[in-house]
Amino acid sequence: DRAAAAEQMQDAIATAEALERPFDLAFAYTWAAMFESQDRNFAGAAEHAGRAMEISQRHGFDGWLAAGAMQLGVAQAGLGDAPQALALVGGTLPAWQASGAELNIVFFLGGLAEAHHAAGHNEQALETVDRAIAHAEQHGEHWYDAELYRRRGEWRVQQAGAASANAGAAEGEADLRRAIEIAREQGARRFELRAALGLAHALAAVGDRAGAVPVLREALQPFPTATDNIDQREAAALLAELAA
């Protein structure tokens, strides 16, 4: 329920503001940035991350300053500003890990991979995703697995181009199917829908429209008719195009 989640996020910020606790407010804005990035509202994420950094800098909250910088980097990757994203995430993540922090490393590595991809560093993007998947296995932080496999699948398919028999295309399709499977097991419907959208694009690109349609229909089924998020709108539009 996106609307309920957004309301709770705003309540958290309002509560921190009412209590006049800068530490809590930096915490709330950092998580609000992550929420907006997950919703693909990268401009909103950048705004929240900037606020978290401003508060953290003013009060000497080094940990939240680093987290805010990486959240801003993830948002900038989503907005297409690869140099800024690489500087923020790539420049902050090593120190964050050196401090002993491990939570959400998979998310930040995913953002770093996006930044490399946006910059045209395709091999580094794939290597960074592989690193994130390995980290998830090592530390048991699997909540972001579906998104990592989706990214790797989409990028492998893109690199393979129109050669549907290419090993990279087959590996990419397998990654996308794995992403759908993981998301379904975890009940992560948005992640499932994104992976299904990626798989449908891949199938349609090689002429398998008949295979793409049921993938989208199944992933869209749990969502209400009203399209309240960008993933749902894109999936519904592609389904209408393929089913026409």
XYZ file of C-alpha atoms in Angstrom:
244
model
C 0.000 0.000 0.000
C 2.060 2.890 -1.311
C -0.272 5.582 0.018
C -0.164 4.181 3.548
C 3.622 3.878 3.412
C 3.977 7.471 2.214
C 1.684 8.675 4.996
C 3.727 6.855 7.627
C 6.918 8.337 6.221
C 5.515 11.854 6.470
C 4.299 11.114 10.002
C 7.833 10.091 10.982
C 9.267 13.364 9.668
C 6.517 15.400 11.349
C 7.094 13.619 14.664
C 10.851 14.248 14.536
C 10.223 17.921 13.734
C 7.713 18.266 16.575
C 10.149 16.696 19.050
C 12.907 19.051 17.834
C 15.457 16.249 17.819
C 17.995 16.814 15.029
C 19.345 13.259 15.213
C 15.862 11.802 14.735
C 15.192 14.252 11.923
C 18.398 13.306 10.083
C 17.404 9.663 10.526
C 13.884 10.301 9.200
C 15.035 12.269 6.151
C 17.616 9.607 5.285
C 14.975 6.889 5.269
C 12.536 9.165 3.437
C 15.146 9.525 0.687
C 15.422 5.757 0.459
C 11.627 5.426 0.318
C 11.390 7.902 -2.560
C 14.213 6.210 -4.475
C 12.421 2.890 -4.154
C 9.339 4.616 -5.570
C 11.463 6.036 -8.430
C 10.754 9.583 -7.276
C 14.411 10.507 -7.526
C 13.876 14.263 -7.324
C 12.043 13.800 -4.028
C 14.767 11.440 -2.825
C 17.446 14.016 -3.632
C 15.544 16.682 -1.701
C 15.219 14.485 1.405
C 18.845 13.349 1.200
C 20.031 16.943 0.935
C 18.020 17.843 4.028
C 19.512 14.892 5.932
C 23.016 16.002 4.950
C 22.355 19.611 5.948
C 21.132 18.619 9.424
C 23.920 16.076 9.893
C 26.609 18.548 8.875
C 25.266 21.198 11.224
C 25.178 18.848 14.220
C 28.181 16.639 13.510
C 26.307 13.422 12.746
C 29.026 11.818 10.648
C 27.189 8.532 10.157
C 24.008 10.137 8.877
C 26.034 12.573 6.780
C 27.619 9.604 5.001
C 24.286 7.824 4.643
C 22.671 10.990 3.311
C 25.483 11.470 0.799
C 25.023 7.946 -0.517
C 21.248 8.379 -0.660
C 21.813 11.553 -2.667
C 24.160 9.631 -4.948
C 21.569 6.916 -5.533
C 19.018 9.611 -6.376
C 21.433 11.331 -8.761
C 22.043 7.998 -10.496
C 18.297 7.713 -11.013
C 18.217 11.262 -12.372
C 21.005 10.433 -14.822
C 23.781 12.498 -13.225
C 26.395 9.753 -13.366
C 29.470 11.835 -12.370
C 27.755 13.184 -9.254
C 26.416 9.750 -8.350
C 29.809 8.102 -8.770
C 31.454 10.778 -6.627
C 28.884 10.557 -3.836
C 28.377 6.802 -3.595
C 31.770 5.668 -4.831
C 33.541 8.238 -2.676
C 31.587 7.540 0.518
C 30.942 3.795 0.490
C 34.534 2.651 1.255
C 34.690 4.811 4.407
C 31.184 3.681 5.397
C 32.241 0.041 5.203
C 35.587 0.743 6.880
C 33.664 2.104 9.875
C 32.063 -1.320 10.275
C 28.668 -0.359 8.849
C 27.096 -3.138 6.783
C 23.360 -2.346 6.751
C 21.929 -1.568 3.301
C 25.266 -2.055 1.549
C 23.358 -3.991 -1.123
C 21.176 -0.937 -1.798
C 24.137 1.429 -2.045
C 26.039 -0.982 -4.287
C 22.934 -1.153 -6.476
C 22.984 2.632 -6.740
C 26.686 2.589 -7.561
C 26.014 0.029 -10.291
C 23.300 2.308 -11.709
C 25.779 5.181 -11.737
C 28.341 3.108 -13.634
C 25.663 2.031 -16.105
C 24.495 5.617 -16.629
C 28.119 6.589 -17.292
C 28.474 3.847 -19.899
C 30.759 1.734 -17.690
C 28.921 -1.472 -18.549
C 31.465 -3.964 -17.241
C 31.912 -2.048 -13.988
C 28.134 -1.907 -13.588
C 27.867 -5.690 -13.891
C 30.865 -6.236 -11.613
C 29.281 -3.996 -8.970
C 26.004 -5.917 -9.123
C 27.937 -9.169 -8.755
C 29.647 -7.663 -5.730
C 26.275 -6.734 -4.226
C 24.879 -10.236 -4.783
C 27.987 -11.734 -3.159
C 27.595 -9.356 -0.202
C 23.968 -10.406 0.199
C 24.997 -14.053 0.279
C 27.783 -13.432 2.768
C 25.741 -11.299 5.173
C 22.243 -12.701 4.662
C 20.865 -9.331 3.524
C 18.524 -10.600 0.828
C 15.748 -7.987 0.781
C 17.213 -6.332 -2.349
C 18.087 -9.501 -4.284
C 15.239 -9.151 -6.781
C 16.364 -5.666 -7.806
C 19.972 -6.782 -8.175
C 19.054 -9.718 -10.409
C 16.690 -7.466 -12.384
C 19.437 -4.946 -13.059
C 21.916 -7.605 -14.086
C 19.331 -9.273 -16.304
C 18.314 -6.085 -18.076
C 21.915 -5.045 -18.662
C 22.946 -8.465 -19.952
C 20.039 -8.400 -22.396
C 20.969 -4.876 -23.517
C 24.574 -5.889 -24.119
C 23.455 -8.926 -26.111
C 21.402 -6.700 -28.408
C 19.179 -8.335 -30.985
C 21.038 -11.663 -30.892
C 18.443 -13.707 -29.028
C 20.614 -16.829 -29.231
C 23.501 -14.998 -27.561
C 24.602 -16.497 -24.231
C 24.345 -13.066 -22.622
C 20.705 -12.763 -23.646
C 19.923 -16.193 -22.198
C 21.718 -15.339 -18.963
C 19.882 -12.028 -18.809
C 16.500 -13.668 -19.270
C 17.391 -16.206 -16.568
C 18.309 -13.354 -14.203
C 14.987 -11.628 -14.864
C 13.048 -14.819 -14.211
C 15.060 -15.324 -11.028
C 14.226 -11.763 -9.964
C 10.519 -12.458 -10.460
C 10.793 -15.681 -8.468
C 12.597 -14.010 -5.555
C 10.205 -11.058 -5.453
C 7.216 -13.385 -5.496
C 8.647 -15.475 -2.650
C 9.237 -12.318 -0.612
C 5.867 -10.765 -1.435
C 7.674 -7.770 -2.966
C 5.080 -6.884 -5.598
C 6.741 -3.732 -6.905
C 10.024 -5.585 -7.386
C 8.157 -8.410 -9.109
C 6.432 -5.948 -11.426
C 9.714 -4.251 -12.356
C 11.350 -7.587 -13.134
C 8.311 -8.668 -15.151
C 8.475 -5.416 -17.105
C 12.147 -6.055 -17.861
C 11.435 -9.624 -18.963
C 8.498 -8.538 -21.118
C 10.676 -5.963 -22.872
C 13.340 -8.623 -23.464
C 10.840 -11.121 -24.874
C 9.107 -8.536 -27.050
C 12.465 -7.382 -28.439
C 13.072 -10.845 -29.917
C 9.518 -11.158 -31.242
C 8.017 -13.221 -28.409
C 5.012 -11.006 -27.760
C 2.914 -14.054 -26.870
C 5.349 -14.870 -24.081
C 5.560 -11.301 -22.817
C 1.813 -10.740 -22.375
C 1.129 -13.345 -19.636
C 4.249 -12.247 -17.746
C 2.854 -8.724 -17.469
C -0.719 -9.809 -16.796
C 0.322 -11.994 -13.867
C 2.544 -9.315 -12.338
C -0.147 -6.630 -12.684
C -2.925 -8.793 -11.249
C -2.383 -7.900 -7.537
C -2.486 -4.155 -8.202
C -5.649 -2.029 -8.153
C -6.959 -0.688 -11.442
C -5.859 2.857 -10.626
C -2.235 3.325 -11.640
C -0.693 5.041 -8.622
C 2.943 4.270 -9.395
C 5.257 4.615 -12.371
C 6.022 0.885 -12.625
C 2.345 0.051 -12.891
C 1.744 2.722 -15.510
C 4.656 1.517 -17.636
C 3.623 -2.128 -17.343
C -0.009 -1.369 -18.185
C 1.042 0.681 -21.222
C 3.335 -2.081 -22.499
C 0.650 -4.714 -21.953
C -1.872 -2.668 -23.929
C 0.659 -2.279 -26.745
C 1.584 -5.970 -26.865
C -1.976 -7.240 -26.544
C -3.325 -4.942 -29.275
